[in-house]
mmCIF file of C-alpha atoms in Angstrom:
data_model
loop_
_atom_site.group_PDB
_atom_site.id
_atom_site.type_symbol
_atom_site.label_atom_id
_atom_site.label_comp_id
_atom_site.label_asym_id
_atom_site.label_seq_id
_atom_site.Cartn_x
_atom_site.Cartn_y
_atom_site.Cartn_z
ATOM 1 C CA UNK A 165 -11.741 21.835 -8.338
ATOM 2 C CA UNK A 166 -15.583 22.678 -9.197
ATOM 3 C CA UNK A 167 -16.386 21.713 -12.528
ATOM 4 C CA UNK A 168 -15.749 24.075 -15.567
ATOM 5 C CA UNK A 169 -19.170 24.727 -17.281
ATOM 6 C CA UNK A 170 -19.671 25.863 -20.897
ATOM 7 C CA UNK A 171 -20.691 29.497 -21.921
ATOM 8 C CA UNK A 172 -23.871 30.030 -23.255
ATOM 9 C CA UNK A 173 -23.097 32.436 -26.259
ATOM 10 C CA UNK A 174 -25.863 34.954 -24.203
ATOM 11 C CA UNK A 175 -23.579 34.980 -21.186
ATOM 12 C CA UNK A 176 -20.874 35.928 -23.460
ATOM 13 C CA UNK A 177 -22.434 38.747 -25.349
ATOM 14 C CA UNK A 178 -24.055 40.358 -21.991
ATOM 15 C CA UNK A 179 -20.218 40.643 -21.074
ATOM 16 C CA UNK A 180 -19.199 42.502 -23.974
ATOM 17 C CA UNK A 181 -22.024 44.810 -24.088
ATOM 18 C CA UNK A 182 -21.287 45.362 -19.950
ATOM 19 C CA UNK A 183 -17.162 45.734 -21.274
ATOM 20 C CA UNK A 184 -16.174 42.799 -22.848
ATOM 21 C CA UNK A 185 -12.476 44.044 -21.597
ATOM 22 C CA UNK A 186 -12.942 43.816 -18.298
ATOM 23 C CA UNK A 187 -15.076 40.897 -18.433
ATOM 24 C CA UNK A 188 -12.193 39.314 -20.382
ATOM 25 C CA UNK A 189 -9.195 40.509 -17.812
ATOM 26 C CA UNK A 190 -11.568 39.089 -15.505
ATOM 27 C CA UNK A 191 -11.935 35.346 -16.780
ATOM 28 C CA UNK A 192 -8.162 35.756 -17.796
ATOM 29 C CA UNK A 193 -6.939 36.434 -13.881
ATOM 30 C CA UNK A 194 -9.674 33.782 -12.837
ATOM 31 C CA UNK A 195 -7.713 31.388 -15.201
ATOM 32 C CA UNK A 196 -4.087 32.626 -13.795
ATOM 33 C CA UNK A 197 -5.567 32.215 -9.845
ATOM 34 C CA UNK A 198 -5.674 28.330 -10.532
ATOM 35 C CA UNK A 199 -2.453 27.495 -11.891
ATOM 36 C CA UNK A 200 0.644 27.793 -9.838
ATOM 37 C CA UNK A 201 4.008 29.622 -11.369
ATOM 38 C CA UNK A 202 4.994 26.892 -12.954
ATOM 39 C CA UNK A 203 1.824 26.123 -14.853
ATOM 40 C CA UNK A 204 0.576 23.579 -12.731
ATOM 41 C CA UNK A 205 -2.969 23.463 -11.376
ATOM 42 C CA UNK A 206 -3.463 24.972 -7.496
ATOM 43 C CA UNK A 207 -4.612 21.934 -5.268
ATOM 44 C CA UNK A 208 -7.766 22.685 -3.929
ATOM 45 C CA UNK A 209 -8.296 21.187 -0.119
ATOM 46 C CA UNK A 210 -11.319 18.917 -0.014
ATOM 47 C CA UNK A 211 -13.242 19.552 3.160
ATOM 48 C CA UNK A 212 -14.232 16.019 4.504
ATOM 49 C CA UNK A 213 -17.029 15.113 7.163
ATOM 50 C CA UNK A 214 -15.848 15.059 10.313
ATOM 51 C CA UNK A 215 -15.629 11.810 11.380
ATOM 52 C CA UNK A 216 -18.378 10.337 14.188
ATOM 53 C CA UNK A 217 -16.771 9.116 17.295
ATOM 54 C CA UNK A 218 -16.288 5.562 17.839
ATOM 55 C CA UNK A 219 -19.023 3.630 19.442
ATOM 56 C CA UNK A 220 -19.405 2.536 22.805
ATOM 57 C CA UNK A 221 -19.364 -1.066 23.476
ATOM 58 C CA UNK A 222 -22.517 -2.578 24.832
ATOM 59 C CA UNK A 223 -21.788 -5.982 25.940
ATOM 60 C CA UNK A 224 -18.301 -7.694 27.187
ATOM 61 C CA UNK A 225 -16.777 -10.210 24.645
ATOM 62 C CA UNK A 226 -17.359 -13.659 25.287
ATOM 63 C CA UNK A 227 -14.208 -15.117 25.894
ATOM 64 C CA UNK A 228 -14.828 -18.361 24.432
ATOM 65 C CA UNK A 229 -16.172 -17.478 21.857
ATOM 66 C CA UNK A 230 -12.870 -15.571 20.735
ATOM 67 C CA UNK A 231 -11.031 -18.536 21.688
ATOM 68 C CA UNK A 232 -12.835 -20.263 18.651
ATOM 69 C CA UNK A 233 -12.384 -17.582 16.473
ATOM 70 C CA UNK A 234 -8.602 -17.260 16.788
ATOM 71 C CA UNK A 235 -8.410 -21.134 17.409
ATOM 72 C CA UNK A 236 -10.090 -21.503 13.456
ATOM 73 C CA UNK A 237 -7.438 -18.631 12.184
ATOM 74 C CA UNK A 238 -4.769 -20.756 13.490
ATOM 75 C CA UNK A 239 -5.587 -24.028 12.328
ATOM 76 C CA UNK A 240 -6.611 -22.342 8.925
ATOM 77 C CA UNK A 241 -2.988 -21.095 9.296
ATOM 78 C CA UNK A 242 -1.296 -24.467 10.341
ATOM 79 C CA UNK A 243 -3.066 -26.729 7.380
ATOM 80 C CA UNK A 244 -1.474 -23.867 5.399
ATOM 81 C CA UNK A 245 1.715 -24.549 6.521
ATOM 82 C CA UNK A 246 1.220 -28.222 5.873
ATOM 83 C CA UNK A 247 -0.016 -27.816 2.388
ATOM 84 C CA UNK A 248 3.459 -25.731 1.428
ATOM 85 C CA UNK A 249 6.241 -28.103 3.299
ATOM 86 C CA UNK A 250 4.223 -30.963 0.613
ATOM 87 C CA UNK A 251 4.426 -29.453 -1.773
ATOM 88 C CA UNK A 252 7.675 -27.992 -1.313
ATOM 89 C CA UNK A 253 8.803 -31.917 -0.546
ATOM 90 C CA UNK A 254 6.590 -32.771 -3.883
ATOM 91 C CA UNK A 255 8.912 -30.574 -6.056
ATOM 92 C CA UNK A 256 12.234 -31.283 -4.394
ATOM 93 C CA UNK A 257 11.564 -34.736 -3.437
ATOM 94 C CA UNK A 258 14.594 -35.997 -6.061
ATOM 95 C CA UNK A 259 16.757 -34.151 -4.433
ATOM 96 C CA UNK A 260 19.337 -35.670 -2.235
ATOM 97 C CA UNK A 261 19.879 -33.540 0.816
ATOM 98 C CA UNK A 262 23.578 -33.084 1.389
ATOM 99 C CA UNK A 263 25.381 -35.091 4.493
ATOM 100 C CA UNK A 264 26.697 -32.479 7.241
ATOM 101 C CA UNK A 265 29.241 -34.561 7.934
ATOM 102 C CA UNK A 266 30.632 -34.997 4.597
ATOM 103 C CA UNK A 267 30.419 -31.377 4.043
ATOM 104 C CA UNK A 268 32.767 -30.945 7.003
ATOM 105 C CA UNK A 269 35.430 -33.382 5.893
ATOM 106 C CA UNK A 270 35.574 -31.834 2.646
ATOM 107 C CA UNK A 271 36.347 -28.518 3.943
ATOM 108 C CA UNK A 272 39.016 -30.103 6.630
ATOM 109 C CA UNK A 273 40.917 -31.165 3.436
ATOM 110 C CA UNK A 274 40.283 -28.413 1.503
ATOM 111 C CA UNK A 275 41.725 -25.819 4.361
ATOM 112 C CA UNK A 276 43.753 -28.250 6.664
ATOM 113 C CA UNK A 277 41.428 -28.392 9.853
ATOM 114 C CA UNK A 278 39.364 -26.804 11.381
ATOM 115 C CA UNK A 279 39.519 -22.967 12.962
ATOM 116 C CA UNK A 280 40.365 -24.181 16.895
ATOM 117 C CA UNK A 281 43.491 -25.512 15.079
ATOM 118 C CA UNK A 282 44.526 -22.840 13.726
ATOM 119 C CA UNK A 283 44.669 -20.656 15.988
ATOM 120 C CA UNK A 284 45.995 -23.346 18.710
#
């Protein structure tokens, strides 16, 4: 929306000796023409500059040179990688991990053996 400026107190007393009703009807429809029914203000579309079209490329890519760039990225992303599973191992290090094997006998007792028995 275009900024709102202040009346000068001239501006408003040429309007009422023009008709200072409809100079008033006037500013009061002006007023109504910007707010939708239920009171809110009208959005106003902003017209944006088009936009240029994309550049033509003057050379080829160097294929090597790539090949560094994404090589970098990746080790950048495997020392990442590294620095998480130690410290991951750094917090959890006093923990145990638990034995598969163990974990599988205990649920053979628990439930009497295993699924292929069951249904054998």
């Amino acid at each position: 929306t275009a900024p709102v400026r202040p009346r000068s107190e001239d501006a408003e007393n040429r309007l009422s000796a023009d008709g200072g009703a409809d100079a008033a009807d006037v500013h009061e429809r002006a007023e109504e023409d910007q707010l939708t029914a239920k009171g809110l203000p009208k959005r106003t579309p902003r017209i944006s500059t088009p936009t240029q079209a994309p550049r033509q490329r003057t050379g080829s890519v160097d294929a090597d040179a790539l090949r560094r760039r994404l090589g970098g990225f990746r080790k950048g992303a495997l020392a990442g990688q590294r620095d998480v599973q130690a410290e991951i191992a750094e917090r959890t290090g006093q923990n145990q991990r638990p034995d598969p094997a163990a974990t599988r006998a205990h649920a053979e007792e628990s439930t009497g053996g295993t699924v292929e028995e069951a249904s054998s």
